PDB file of C-alpha atoms and ligand atoms in Angstrom:
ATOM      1  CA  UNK U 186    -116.424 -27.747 -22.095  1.00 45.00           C
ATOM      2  CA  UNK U 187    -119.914 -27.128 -20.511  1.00 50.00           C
ATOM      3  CA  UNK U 188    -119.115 -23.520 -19.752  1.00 78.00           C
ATOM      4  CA  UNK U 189    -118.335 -22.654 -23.598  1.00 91.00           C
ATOM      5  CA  UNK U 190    -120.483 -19.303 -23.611  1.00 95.00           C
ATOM      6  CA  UNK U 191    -123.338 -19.689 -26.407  1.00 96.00           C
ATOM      7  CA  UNK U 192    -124.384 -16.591 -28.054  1.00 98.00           C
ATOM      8  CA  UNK U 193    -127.355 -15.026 -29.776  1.00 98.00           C
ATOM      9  CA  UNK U 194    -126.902 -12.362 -32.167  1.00 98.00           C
ATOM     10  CA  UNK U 195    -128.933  -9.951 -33.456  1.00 97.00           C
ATOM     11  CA  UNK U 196    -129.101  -8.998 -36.988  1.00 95.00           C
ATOM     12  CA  UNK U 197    -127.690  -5.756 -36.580  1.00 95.00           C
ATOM     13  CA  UNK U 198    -123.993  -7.657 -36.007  1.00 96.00           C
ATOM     14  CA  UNK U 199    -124.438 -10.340 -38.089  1.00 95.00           C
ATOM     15  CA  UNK U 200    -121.218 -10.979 -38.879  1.00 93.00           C
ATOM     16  CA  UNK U 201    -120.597 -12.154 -35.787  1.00 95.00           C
ATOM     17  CA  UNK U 202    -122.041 -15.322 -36.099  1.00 95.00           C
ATOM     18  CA  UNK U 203    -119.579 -16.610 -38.554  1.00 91.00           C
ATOM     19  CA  UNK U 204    -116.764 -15.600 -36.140  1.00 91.00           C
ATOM     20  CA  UNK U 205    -117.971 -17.192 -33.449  1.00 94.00           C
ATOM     21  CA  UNK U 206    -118.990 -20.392 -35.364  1.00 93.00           C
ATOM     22  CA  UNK U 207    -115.252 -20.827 -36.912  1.00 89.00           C
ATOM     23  CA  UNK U 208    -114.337 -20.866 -33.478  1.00 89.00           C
ATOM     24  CA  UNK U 209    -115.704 -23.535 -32.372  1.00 91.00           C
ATOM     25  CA  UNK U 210    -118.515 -21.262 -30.449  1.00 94.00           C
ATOM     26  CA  UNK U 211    -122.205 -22.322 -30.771  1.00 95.00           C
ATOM     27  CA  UNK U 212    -124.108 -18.805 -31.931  1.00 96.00           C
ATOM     28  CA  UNK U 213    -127.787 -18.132 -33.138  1.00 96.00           C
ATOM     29  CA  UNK U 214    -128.199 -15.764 -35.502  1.00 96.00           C
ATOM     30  CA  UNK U 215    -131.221 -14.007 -34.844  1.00 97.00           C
ATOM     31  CA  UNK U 216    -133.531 -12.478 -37.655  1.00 92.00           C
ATOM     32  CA  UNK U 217    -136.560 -11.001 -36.240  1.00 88.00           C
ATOM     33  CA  UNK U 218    -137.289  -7.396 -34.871  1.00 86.00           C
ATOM     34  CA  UNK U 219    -139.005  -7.990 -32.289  1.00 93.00           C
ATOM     35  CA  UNK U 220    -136.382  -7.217 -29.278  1.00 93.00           C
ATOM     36  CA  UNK U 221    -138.857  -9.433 -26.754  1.00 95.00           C
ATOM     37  CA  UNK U 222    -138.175 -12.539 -28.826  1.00 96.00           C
ATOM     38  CA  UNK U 223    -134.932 -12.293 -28.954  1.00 97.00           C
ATOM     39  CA  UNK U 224    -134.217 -12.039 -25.179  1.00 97.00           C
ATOM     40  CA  UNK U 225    -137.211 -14.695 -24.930  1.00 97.00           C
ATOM     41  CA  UNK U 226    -134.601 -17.297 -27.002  1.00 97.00           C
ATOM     42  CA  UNK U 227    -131.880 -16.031 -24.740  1.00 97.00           C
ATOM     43  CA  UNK U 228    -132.987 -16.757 -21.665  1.00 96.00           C
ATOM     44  CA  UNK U 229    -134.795 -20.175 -22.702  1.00 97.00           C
ATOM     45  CA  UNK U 230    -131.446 -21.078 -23.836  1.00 97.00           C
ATOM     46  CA  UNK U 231    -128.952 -19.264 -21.572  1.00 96.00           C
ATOM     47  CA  UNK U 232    -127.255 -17.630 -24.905  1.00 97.00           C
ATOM     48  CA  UNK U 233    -125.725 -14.222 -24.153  1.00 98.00           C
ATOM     49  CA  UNK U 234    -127.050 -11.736 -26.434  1.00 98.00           C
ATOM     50  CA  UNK U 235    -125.012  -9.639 -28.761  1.00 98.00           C
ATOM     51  CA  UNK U 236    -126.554  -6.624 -30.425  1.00 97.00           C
ATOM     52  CA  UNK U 237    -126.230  -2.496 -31.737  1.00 97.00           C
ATOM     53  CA  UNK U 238    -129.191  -2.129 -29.790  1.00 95.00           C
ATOM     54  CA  UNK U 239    -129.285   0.470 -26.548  1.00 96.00           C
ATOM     55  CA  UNK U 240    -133.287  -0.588 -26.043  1.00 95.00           C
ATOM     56  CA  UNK U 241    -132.248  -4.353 -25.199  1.00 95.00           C
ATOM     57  CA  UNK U 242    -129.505  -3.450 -22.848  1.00 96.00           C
ATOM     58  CA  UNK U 243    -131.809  -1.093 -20.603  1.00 96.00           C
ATOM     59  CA  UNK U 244    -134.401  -4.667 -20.203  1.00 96.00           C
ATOM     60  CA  UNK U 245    -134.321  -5.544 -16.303  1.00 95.00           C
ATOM     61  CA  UNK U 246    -133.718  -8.888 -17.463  1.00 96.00           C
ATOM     62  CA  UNK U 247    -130.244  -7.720 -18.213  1.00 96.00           C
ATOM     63  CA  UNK U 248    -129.596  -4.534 -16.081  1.00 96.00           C
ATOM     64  CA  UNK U 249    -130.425  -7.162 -13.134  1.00 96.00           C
ATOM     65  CA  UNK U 250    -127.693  -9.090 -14.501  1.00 94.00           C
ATOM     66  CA  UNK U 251    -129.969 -12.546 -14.797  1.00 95.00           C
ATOM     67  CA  UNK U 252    -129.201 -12.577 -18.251  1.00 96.00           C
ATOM     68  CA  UNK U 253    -125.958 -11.257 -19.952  1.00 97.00           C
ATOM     69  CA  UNK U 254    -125.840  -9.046 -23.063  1.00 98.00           C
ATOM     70  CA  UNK U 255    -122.937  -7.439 -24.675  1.00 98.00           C
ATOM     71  CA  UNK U 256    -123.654  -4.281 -26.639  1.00 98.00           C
ATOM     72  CA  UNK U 257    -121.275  -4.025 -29.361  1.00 98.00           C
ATOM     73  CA  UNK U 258    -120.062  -0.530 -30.002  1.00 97.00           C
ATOM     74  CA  UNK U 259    -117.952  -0.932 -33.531  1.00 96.00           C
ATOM     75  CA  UNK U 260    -119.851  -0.583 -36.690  1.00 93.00           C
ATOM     76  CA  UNK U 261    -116.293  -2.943 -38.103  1.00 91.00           C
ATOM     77  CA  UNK U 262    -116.944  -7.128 -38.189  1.00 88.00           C
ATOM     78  CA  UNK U 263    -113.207  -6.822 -36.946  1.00 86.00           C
ATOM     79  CA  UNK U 264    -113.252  -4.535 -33.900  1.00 91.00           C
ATOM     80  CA  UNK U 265    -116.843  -7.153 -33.139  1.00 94.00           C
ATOM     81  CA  UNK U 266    -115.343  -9.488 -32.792  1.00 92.00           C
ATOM     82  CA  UNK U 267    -112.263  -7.968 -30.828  1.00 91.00           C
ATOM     83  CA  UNK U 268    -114.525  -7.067 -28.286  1.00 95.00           C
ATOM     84  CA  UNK U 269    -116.447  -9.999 -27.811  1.00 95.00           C
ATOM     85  CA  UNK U 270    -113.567 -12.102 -27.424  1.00 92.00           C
ATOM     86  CA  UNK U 271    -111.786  -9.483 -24.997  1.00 91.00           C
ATOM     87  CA  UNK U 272    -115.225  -8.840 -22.692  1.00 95.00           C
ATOM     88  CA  UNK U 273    -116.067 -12.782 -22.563  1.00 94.00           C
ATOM     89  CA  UNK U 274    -112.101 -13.803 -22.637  1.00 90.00           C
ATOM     90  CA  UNK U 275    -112.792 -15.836 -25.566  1.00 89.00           C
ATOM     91  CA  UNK U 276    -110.169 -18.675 -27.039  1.00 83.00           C
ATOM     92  CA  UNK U 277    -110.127 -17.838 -30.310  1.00 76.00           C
ATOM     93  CA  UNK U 278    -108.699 -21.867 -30.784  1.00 74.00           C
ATOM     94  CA  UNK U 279    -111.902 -23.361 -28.820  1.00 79.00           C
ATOM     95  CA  UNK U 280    -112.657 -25.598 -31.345  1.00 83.00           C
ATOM     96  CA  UNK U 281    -112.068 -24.738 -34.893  1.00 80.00           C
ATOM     97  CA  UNK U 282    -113.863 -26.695 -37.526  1.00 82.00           C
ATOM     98  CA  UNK U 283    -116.323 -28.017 -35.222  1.00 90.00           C
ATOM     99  CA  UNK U 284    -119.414 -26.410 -35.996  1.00 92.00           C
ATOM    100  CA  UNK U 285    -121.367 -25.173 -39.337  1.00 93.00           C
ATOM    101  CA  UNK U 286    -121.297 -22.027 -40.545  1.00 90.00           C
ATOM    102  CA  UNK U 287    -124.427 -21.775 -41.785  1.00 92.00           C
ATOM    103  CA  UNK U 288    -126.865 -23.952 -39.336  1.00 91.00           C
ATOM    104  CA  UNK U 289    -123.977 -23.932 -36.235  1.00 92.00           C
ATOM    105  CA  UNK U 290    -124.733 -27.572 -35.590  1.00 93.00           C
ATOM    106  CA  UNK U 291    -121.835 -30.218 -35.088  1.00 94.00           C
ATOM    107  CA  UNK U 292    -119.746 -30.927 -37.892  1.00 94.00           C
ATOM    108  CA  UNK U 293    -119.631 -35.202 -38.930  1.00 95.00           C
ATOM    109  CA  UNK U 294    -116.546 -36.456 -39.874  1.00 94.00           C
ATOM    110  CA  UNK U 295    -116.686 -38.148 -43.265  1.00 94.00           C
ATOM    111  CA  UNK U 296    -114.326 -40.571 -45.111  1.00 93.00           C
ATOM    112  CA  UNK U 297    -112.917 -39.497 -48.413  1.00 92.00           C
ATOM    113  CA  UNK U 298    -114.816 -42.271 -50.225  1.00 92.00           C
ATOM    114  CA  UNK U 299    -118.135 -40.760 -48.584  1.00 93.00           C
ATOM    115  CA  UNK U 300    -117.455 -37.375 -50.377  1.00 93.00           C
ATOM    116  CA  UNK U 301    -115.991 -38.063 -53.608  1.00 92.00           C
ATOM    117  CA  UNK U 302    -119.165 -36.879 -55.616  1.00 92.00           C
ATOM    118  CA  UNK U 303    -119.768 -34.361 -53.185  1.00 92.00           C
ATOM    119  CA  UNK U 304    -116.834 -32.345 -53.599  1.00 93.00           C
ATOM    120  CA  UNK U 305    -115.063 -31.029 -56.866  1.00 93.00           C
ATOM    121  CA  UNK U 306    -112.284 -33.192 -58.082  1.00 94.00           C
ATOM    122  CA  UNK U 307    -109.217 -30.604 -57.104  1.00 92.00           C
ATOM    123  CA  UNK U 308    -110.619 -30.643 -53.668  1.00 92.00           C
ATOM    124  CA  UNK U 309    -110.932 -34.545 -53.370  1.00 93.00           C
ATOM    125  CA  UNK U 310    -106.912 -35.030 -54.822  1.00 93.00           C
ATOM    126  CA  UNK U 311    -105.404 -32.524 -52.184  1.00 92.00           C
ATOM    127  CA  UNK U 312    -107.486 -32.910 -49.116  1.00 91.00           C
ATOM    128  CA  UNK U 313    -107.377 -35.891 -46.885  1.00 90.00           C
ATOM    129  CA  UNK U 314    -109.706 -34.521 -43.576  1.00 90.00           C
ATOM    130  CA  UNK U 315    -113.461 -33.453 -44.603  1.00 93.00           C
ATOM    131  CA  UNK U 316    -116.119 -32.401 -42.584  1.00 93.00           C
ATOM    132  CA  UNK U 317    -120.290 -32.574 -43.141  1.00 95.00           C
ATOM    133  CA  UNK U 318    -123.192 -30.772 -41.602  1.00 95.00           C
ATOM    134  CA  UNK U 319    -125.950 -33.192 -40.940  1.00 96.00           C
ATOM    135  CA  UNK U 320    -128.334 -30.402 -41.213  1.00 96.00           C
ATOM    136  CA  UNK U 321    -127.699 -28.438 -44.596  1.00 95.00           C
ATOM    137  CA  UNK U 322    -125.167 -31.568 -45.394  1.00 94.00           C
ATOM    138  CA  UNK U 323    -122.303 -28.983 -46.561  1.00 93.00           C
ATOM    139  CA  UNK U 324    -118.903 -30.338 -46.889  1.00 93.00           C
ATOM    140  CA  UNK U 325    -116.101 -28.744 -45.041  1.00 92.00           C
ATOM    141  CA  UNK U 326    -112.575 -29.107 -45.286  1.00 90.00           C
ATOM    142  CA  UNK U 327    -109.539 -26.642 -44.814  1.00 85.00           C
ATOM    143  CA  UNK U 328    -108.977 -25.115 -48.028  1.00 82.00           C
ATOM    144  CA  UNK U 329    -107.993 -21.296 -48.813  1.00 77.00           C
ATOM    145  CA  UNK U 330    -111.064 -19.786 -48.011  1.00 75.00           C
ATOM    146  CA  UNK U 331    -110.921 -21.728 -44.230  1.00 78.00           C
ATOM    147  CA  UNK U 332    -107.247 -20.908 -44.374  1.00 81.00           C
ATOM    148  CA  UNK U 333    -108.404 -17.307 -45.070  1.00 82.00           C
ATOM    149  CA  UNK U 334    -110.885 -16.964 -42.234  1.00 80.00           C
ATOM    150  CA  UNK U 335    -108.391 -18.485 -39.265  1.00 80.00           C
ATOM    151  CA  UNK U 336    -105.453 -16.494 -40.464  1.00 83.00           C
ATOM    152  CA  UNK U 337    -107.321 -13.360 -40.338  1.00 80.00           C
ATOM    153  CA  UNK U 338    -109.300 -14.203 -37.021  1.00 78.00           C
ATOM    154  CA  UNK U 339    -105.701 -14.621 -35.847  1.00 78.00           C
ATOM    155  CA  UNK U 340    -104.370 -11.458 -37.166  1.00 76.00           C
ATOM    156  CA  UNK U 341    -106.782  -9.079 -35.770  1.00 67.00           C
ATOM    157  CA  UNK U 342    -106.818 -11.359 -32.440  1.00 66.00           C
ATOM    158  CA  UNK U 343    -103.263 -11.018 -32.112  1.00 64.00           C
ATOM    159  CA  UNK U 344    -102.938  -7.253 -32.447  1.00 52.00           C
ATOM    160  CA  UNK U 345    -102.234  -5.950 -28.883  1.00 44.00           C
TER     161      UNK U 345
HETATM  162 ZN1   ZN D 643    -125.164 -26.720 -41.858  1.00 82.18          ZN
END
């Protein structure tokens, strides 16, 4: 999937990043204030840009349509996401529990022997599939709180 868009986001939708990351999207989260950074970082790695902000969509670079920016209009992490995934046509199953969600980089599959100290007990006796960030080295594995997050990416995906 070399067409998979990547994304940059801007800190004034945030959220977003998470989203995107759970599915399986590859998304930058983007701290800074200075606007010409941020479209620098897009364009030097083709990332569409996601923002709140009117001043980056009026940029030639992206009224020229050389680089593409979406400008979110809903203050709701919800309704974000909604309209990402309806603008860009989005598959909100790309590739679920592939990527961090804190450093977006490739989750490792690990054994269950690899992770027994690494993981409370509960976790090690009911789970059977984990998941490790070779960056931060955070375990993943689909418990509530992942069950949580897909069902309601789901829910507010589904609503017509
Ligand atoms: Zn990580």
């Amino acid at each position: 999937m070399v067409d998979a868009p990547k994304f940059i986001v801007d800190c004034n939708v945030g959220k977003l990043t998470k989203w995107l990351r759970l599915m399986g999207y590859d998304a930058r989260f983007f701290d800074g204030s200075d606007d010409s950074q941020l479209v620098a970082v897009a364009q030097a790695e083709g990332r569409v840009i996601l923002s709140r902000d009117t001043q980056i969509m009026k940029r030639r670079v992206i009224t020229s349509g050389q680089l593409q920016a979406i400008l979110i209009q809903s203050d709701e992490p919800e309704r974000q996401i909604r309209q990402v995934i309806d603008t860009l046509h989005l598959d909100c199953r790309f590739k679920p529990f592939t990527l961090c969600l804190e450093c977006s980089q490739p989750l490792v599959e690990r054994g269950k022997g690899e992770v027994k100290d690494l993981v409370p007990p509960y976790v090690f006796q009911t789970q059977s599939q984990f998941m490790q960030c070779p960056a931060c080295h955070r375990i993943y594995w689909r418990g509530t709180h992942w069950r949580a997050m897909t069902q309601r990416l789901e829910n507010f995906t589904q609503v017509v």
